[in-house]
Amino acid sequence: MAPQRVLVTGAAGFIGNAFLRRLLAERPGVAAMTFDALTYAGHEENLADLPGAERHQFVRGDVAVAADVERALAGFQPDAVVHFAAETHVDRSILQPEPFLRTNILGTQVLLDACREAGIRLVCISTDEVYGSLAAPRRAAPDHPLAPSNVYAATKAAGDLLAQAAFRTHGQDVLVTRSTNNYGPRQMPEKLIPLMILRAHAGESLPVYGHGLQERDWLHVDDHSDGILAALERGQAGATYHFGGGQGRTNLAMVEALLAACGRDGARIEHVRDRPGHDQRYALDDGATREELGWTPVKALEEGLAETIAWYLGHADWCRAVAGDDLRAFLEANYGDR
Ligand code: NAD
Ligand code: DAU
């Protein structure tokens, strides 16, 4: 039977929040709890207008603190956990690695232990970055060797391996999902697409790292959420599932498209010093997942981008609320010497 009480870690952030909305809207019998530490990337604003809000509750807690996790599980009694909570920004991981080690590695182990003790399913949300850079036209299948290039990706790979170890050691009901780059509403404007939309609209320069010919494969966050829901409900314990957008673009092509769509006077592309260890290309082979879970992404990139631009430009209050002192300080440190 599909889970009826689902605890979602990190649902005050970007993808966890889109998944939570999908879950509450499409599964009217399901009750959900958001478990989130509200770091710089988590926002209570994202939990304000949920569909089926009467079936949702929020608890503030840290995945790396066992007592927080155990208290939430004991109080809510979920029959599954979907684990999104993470430190997620590559540039931040270069500047300050420690929170990445704590949340992405220790936090995943804490959840593995707590879910095993409670006898419930755990879905760990991971990323295509664990494979490192792939030369075209290669695509990584789930058994491709892991070769992460930066602290963020290495800590996500460690979390994945801990999940696989729990399955092999204890036969635990845990599975891993990996996806390509997501885009859509409520993504922190430290990441490429929302940052460029807001800067273009403000008539500011658009900082492209290096030559800008690196390629990312873009997947709409709602398509990703549908895949995760399928994995939660029908996935096999011990399996790794892949969700790709099949819509690779160079960063330069993406930024040019955003500039054309919403650039104001003064907005222009500026090539800045490259990200150290910058991966040239990510690409997933998701054929086995599509076949097993019956999942396929439906949102065309051009349509999804137009909707995403409209969302950011129509939500100035949200943008102001999330773009606080922390974001300004980080952007200054990140771009200061580029
Ligand atoms: P995000 O940075 O937007 O949100 C992360 C959320 O986790 C925030 O709400 C934050 O408050 C919370 N959090 C952080 N540390 C925590 C802790 N110690 N305890 C509890 N909560 C904590 O992240 P996102 O972009 O939505 O990514 C979600 C997941 O998907 C991550 O695991 C990420 O690795 C993975 N992923 C992201 C992408 C992408 O393109 N954004 C692609 C593939 C996989
Ligand atoms: O591939 C999945 C990953 O996608 C997720 O696991 C990460 O959590 C998520 O942050 C994202 O990582 P990227 O490093 O690909 O995303 P980011 O938005 O930081 O950058 C996308 C590309 O754009 C990357 O090649 C770097 C480049 N870039 C980024 C920024 C912020 C620029 O050229 N200029 C910028 O200002």
CSV table of N, CA, C and O in Angstrom, one decimal, residues 46-106:
chain,number,residue,atom,x,y,z
A,46,ASN,N,7.5,29.5,2.0
A,46,ASN,CA,7.2,28.4,1.0
A,46,ASN,C,6.1,27.5,1.6
A,46,ASN,O,5.5,26.7,0.8
A,47,LEU,N,5.8,27.5,2.9
A,47,LEU,CA,4.8,26.6,3.5
A,47,LEU,C,3.5,27.4,3.7
A,47,LEU,O,2.6,26.8,4.3
A,48,ALA,N,3.4,28.6,3.2
A,48,ALA,CA,2.3,29.4,3.6
A,48,ALA,C,1.0,29.1,2.8
A,48,ALA,O,-0.1,29.2,3.4
A,49,ASP,N,1.1,28.8,1.6
A,49,ASP,CA,-0.1,28.6,0.7
A,49,ASP,C,-0.2,27.2,0.1
A,49,ASP,O,-0.4,27.0,-1.1
A,50,LEU,N,0.0,26.2,1.0
A,50,LEU,CA,0.0,24.8,0.5
A,50,LEU,C,-1.4,24.3,0.1
A,50,LEU,O,-2.3,24.6,0.8
A,51,PRO,N,-1.5,23.5,-0.9
A,51,PRO,CA,-2.7,22.8,-1.1
A,51,PRO,C,-2.9,21.8,0.0
A,51,PRO,O,-2.0,21.2,0.4
A,52,GLY,N,-4.2,21.6,0.5
A,52,GLY,CA,-4.4,20.6,1.5
A,52,GLY,C,-3.6,20.9,2.8
A,52,GLY,O,-3.1,20.0,3.5
A,53,ALA,N,-3.6,22.2,3.1
A,53,ALA,CA,-2.8,22.7,4.3
A,53,ALA,C,-3.2,22.0,5.6
A,53,ALA,O,-2.4,21.9,6.5
A,54,GLU,N,-4.5,21.7,5.6
A,54,GLU,CA,-5.0,21.1,6.9
A,54,GLU,C,-4.4,19.7,7.1
A,54,GLU,O,-4.4,19.2,8.2
A,55,ARG,N,-3.8,19.1,6.1
A,55,ARG,CA,-3.2,17.8,6.2
A,55,ARG,C,-1.6,17.9,6.4
A,55,ARG,O,-0.9,16.9,6.3
A,56,HIS,N,-1.2,19.1,6.6
A,56,HIS,CA,0.3,19.4,6.7
A,56,HIS,C,0.7,20.0,8.0
A,56,HIS,O,-0.1,20.8,8.6
A,57,GLN,N,1.8,19.5,8.6
A,57,GLN,CA,2.3,20.2,9.7
A,57,GLN,C,3.8,20.4,9.6
A,57,GLN,O,4.5,19.7,8.8
A,58,PHE,N,4.3,21.4,10.3
A,58,PHE,CA,5.8,21.8,10.1
A,58,PHE,C,6.5,21.6,11.5
A,58,PHE,O,5.9,22.0,12.5
A,59,VAL,N,7.6,21.0,11.5
A,59,VAL,CA,8.5,21.0,12.7
A,59,VAL,C,9.9,21.4,12.3
A,59,VAL,O,10.4,21.0,11.3
A,60,ARG,N,10.4,22.3,13.1
A,60,ARG,CA,11.8,22.8,12.8
A,60,ARG,C,12.8,21.8,13.5
A,60,ARG,O,12.6,21.5,14.7
A,61,GLY,N,13.7,21.3,12.7
A,61,GLY,CA,14.7,20.4,13.3
A,61,GLY,C,15.8,20.2,12.3
A,61,GLY,O,15.8,20.6,11.2
A,62,ASP,N,16.9,19.6,12.9
A,62,ASP,CA,18.2,19.4,12.1
A,62,ASP,C,18.4,17.9,11.9
A,62,ASP,O,18.4,17.1,12.8
A,63,VAL,N,18.5,17.6,10.6
A,63,VAL,CA,18.7,16.1,10.3
A,63,VAL,C,20.0,15.5,10.9
A,63,VAL,O,20.1,14.3,11.1
A,64,ALA,N,20.9,16.4,11.2
A,64,ALA,CA,22.2,15.9,11.8
A,64,ALA,C,22.1,15.7,13.3
A,64,ALA,O,23.0,15.3,14.0
A,65,VAL,N,20.9,16.0,13.9
A,65,VAL,CA,20.7,15.9,15.4
A,65,VAL,C,19.7,14.7,15.6
A,65,VAL,O,18.5,14.9,15.3
A,66,ALA,N,20.2,13.6,16.1
A,66,ALA,CA,19.4,12.4,16.2
A,66,ALA,C,18.1,12.7,17.0
A,66,ALA,O,17.0,12.2,16.7
A,67,ALA,N,18.3,13.4,18.1
A,67,ALA,CA,17.1,13.7,19.0
A,67,ALA,C,16.0,14.4,18.3
A,67,ALA,O,14.8,14.2,18.5
A,68,ASP,N,16.4,15.4,17.4
A,68,ASP,CA,15.4,16.1,16.6
A,68,ASP,C,14.6,15.1,15.7
A,68,ASP,O,13.4,15.2,15.6
A,69,VAL,N,15.4,14.3,15.0
A,69,VAL,CA,14.7,13.3,14.1
A,69,VAL,C,13.9,12.3,14.8
A,69,VAL,O,12.7,12.1,14.4
A,70,GLU,N,14.4,11.8,15.9
A,70,GLU,CA,13.6,10.8,16.7
A,70,GLU,C,12.3,11.4,17.2
A,70,GLU,O,11.3,10.7,17.2
A,71,ARG,N,12.4,12.6,17.7
A,71,ARG,CA,11.2,13.3,18.2
A,71,ARG,C,10.2,13.5,17.1
A,71,ARG,O,9.0,13.2,17.4
A,72,ALA,N,10.6,13.9,16.0
A,72,ALA,CA,9.6,14.1,14.9
A,72,ALA,C,9.0,12.8,14.5
A,72,ALA,O,7.8,12.7,14.2
A,73,LEU,N,9.8,11.7,14.4
A,73,LEU,CA,9.2,10.4,13.9
A,73,LEU,C,8.3,9.9,15.0
A,73,LEU,O,7.2,9.4,14.7
A,74,ALA,N,8.6,10.1,16.3
A,74,ALA,CA,7.7,9.6,17.4
A,74,ALA,C,6.4,10.4,17.4
A,74,ALA,O,5.4,9.8,17.6
A,75,GLY,N,6.5,11.7,17.1
A,75,GLY,CA,5.3,12.5,17.2
A,75,GLY,C,4.4,12.3,16.0
A,75,GLY,O,3.2,12.2,16.2
A,76,PHE,N,5.0,12.2,14.8
A,76,PHE,CA,4.1,12.2,13.6
A,76,PHE,C,3.8,10.7,13.2
A,76,PHE,O,2.8,10.5,12.5
A,77,GLN,N,4.7,9.8,13.5
A,77,GLN,CA,4.5,8.4,13.1
A,77,GLN,C,4.3,8.2,11.6
A,77,GLN,O,3.3,7.6,11.2
A,78,PRO,N,5.2,8.6,10.8
A,78,PRO,CA,5.1,8.5,9.4
A,78,PRO,C,5.3,7.0,8.9
A,78,PRO,O,5.9,6.3,9.7
A,79,ASP,N,4.8,6.7,7.8
A,79,ASP,CA,5.1,5.4,7.2
A,79,ASP,C,6.2,5.5,6.1
A,79,ASP,O,6.6,4.4,5.5
A,80,ALA,N,6.7,6.7,5.8
A,80,ALA,CA,7.8,6.8,4.9
A,80,ALA,C,8.4,8.2,5.1
A,80,ALA,O,7.7,9.2,5.6
A,81,VAL,N,9.7,8.3,4.8
A,81,VAL,CA,10.4,9.6,4.8
A,81,VAL,C,11.0,9.9,3.4
A,81,VAL,O,11.6,9.0,2.9
A,82,VAL,N,10.9,11.1,2.9
A,82,VAL,CA,11.5,11.5,1.7
A,82,VAL,C,12.5,12.6,2.1
A,82,VAL,O,12.2,13.6,2.6
A,83,HIS,N,13.8,12.3,1.8
A,83,HIS,CA,14.9,13.1,2.4
A,83,HIS,C,15.5,14.0,1.3
A,83,HIS,O,16.4,13.6,0.5
A,84,PHE,N,15.1,15.3,1.3
A,84,PHE,CA,15.7,16.3,0.4
A,84,PHE,C,16.7,17.2,1.2
A,84,PHE,O,17.5,17.8,0.5
A,85,ALA,N,16.6,17.3,2.5
A,85,ALA,CA,17.4,18.3,3.2
A,85,ALA,C,18.9,18.1,2.9
A,85,ALA,O,19.4,17.0,3.0
A,86,ALA,N,19.5,19.2,2.5
A,86,ALA,CA,20.9,19.2,2.2
A,86,ALA,C,21.5,20.6,2.1
A,86,ALA,O,20.7,21.5,1.9
A,87,GLU,N,22.8,20.7,2.2
A,87,GLU,CA,23.5,21.9,1.7
A,87,GLU,C,23.7,21.6,0.2
A,87,GLU,O,24.2,20.6,-0.2
A,88,THR,N,23.3,22.6,-0.7
A,88,THR,CA,23.1,22.2,-2.1
A,88,THR,C,23.9,23.1,-3.1
A,88,THR,O,23.9,22.8,-4.3
A,89,HIS,N,24.6,24.1,-2.6
A,89,HIS,CA,25.2,25.0,-3.6
A,89,HIS,C,26.7,24.8,-3.7
A,89,HIS,O,27.5,25.0,-2.8
A,90,VAL,N,27.1,24.4,-4.9
A,90,VAL,CA,28.5,24.0,-5.2
A,90,VAL,C,29.5,25.2,-4.8
A,90,VAL,O,30.5,24.9,-4.1
A,91,ASP,N,29.1,26.4,-5.2
A,91,ASP,CA,30.0,27.5,-4.9
A,91,ASP,C,30.2,27.7,-3.3
A,91,ASP,O,31.3,28.0,-2.9
A,92,ARG,N,29.1,27.5,-2.6
A,92,ARG,CA,29.2,27.6,-1.1
A,92,ARG,C,30.1,26.5,-0.6
A,92,ARG,O,30.9,26.7,0.4
A,93,SER,N,30.1,25.3,-1.2
A,93,SER,CA,30.9,24.2,-0.7
A,93,SER,C,32.3,24.4,-0.9
A,93,SER,O,33.2,23.9,-0.2
A,94,ILE,N,32.7,25.2,-1.9
A,94,ILE,CA,34.1,25.6,-2.1
A,94,ILE,C,34.6,26.6,-1.1
A,94,ILE,O,35.7,26.5,-0.5
A,95,LEU,N,33.7,27.5,-0.7
A,95,LEU,CA,34.0,28.5,0.3
A,95,LEU,C,34.0,28.0,1.7
A,95,LEU,O,34.9,28.4,2.5
A,96,GLN,N,33.1,27.1,2.0
A,96,GLN,CA,32.9,26.6,3.4
A,96,GLN,C,32.4,25.2,3.4
A,96,GLN,O,31.2,24.9,3.4
A,97,PRO,N,33.3,24.2,3.4
A,97,PRO,CA,32.9,22.8,3.3
A,97,PRO,C,32.1,22.2,4.5
A,97,PRO,O,31.3,21.3,4.3
A,98,GLU,N,32.4,22.7,5.7
A,98,GLU,CA,32.0,21.9,6.9
A,98,GLU,C,30.4,21.7,7.0
A,98,GLU,O,30.0,20.5,7.3
A,99,PRO,N,29.6,22.6,6.7
A,99,PRO,CA,28.1,22.3,6.8
A,99,PRO,C,27.7,21.2,5.8
A,99,PRO,O,26.7,20.5,6.1
A,100,PHE,N,28.4,21.1,4.7
A,100,PHE,CA,28.1,20.1,3.7
A,100,PHE,C,28.4,18.7,4.3
A,100,PHE,O,27.6,17.7,4.1
A,101,LEU,N,29.6,18.6,5.0
A,101,LEU,CA,29.9,17.3,5.6
A,101,LEU,C,28.9,16.9,6.7
A,101,LEU,O,28.4,15.8,6.7
A,102,ARG,N,28.5,17.9,7.5
A,102,ARG,CA,27.6,17.6,8.6
A,102,ARG,C,26.2,17.2,8.1
A,102,ARG,O,25.7,16.2,8.4
A,103,THR,N,25.6,18.1,7.2
A,103,THR,CA,24.2,17.8,6.8
A,103,THR,C,24.2,16.6,5.8
A,103,THR,O,23.3,15.7,6.0
A,104,ASN,N,25.0,16.6,4.8
A,104,ASN,CA,24.8,15.7,3.7
A,104,ASN,C,25.3,14.3,4.1
A,104,ASN,O,24.8,13.3,3.5
A,105,ILE,N,26.3,14.2,5.0
A,105,ILE,CA,26.8,12.9,5.3
A,105,ILE,C,26.2,12.4,6.7
A,105,ILE,O,25.4,11.5,6.7
A,106,LEU,N,26.5,13.2,7.7
A,106,LEU,CA,26.0,12.8,9.1
A,106,LEU,C,24.5,12.8,9.1
A,106,LEU,O,23.9,11.9,9.6
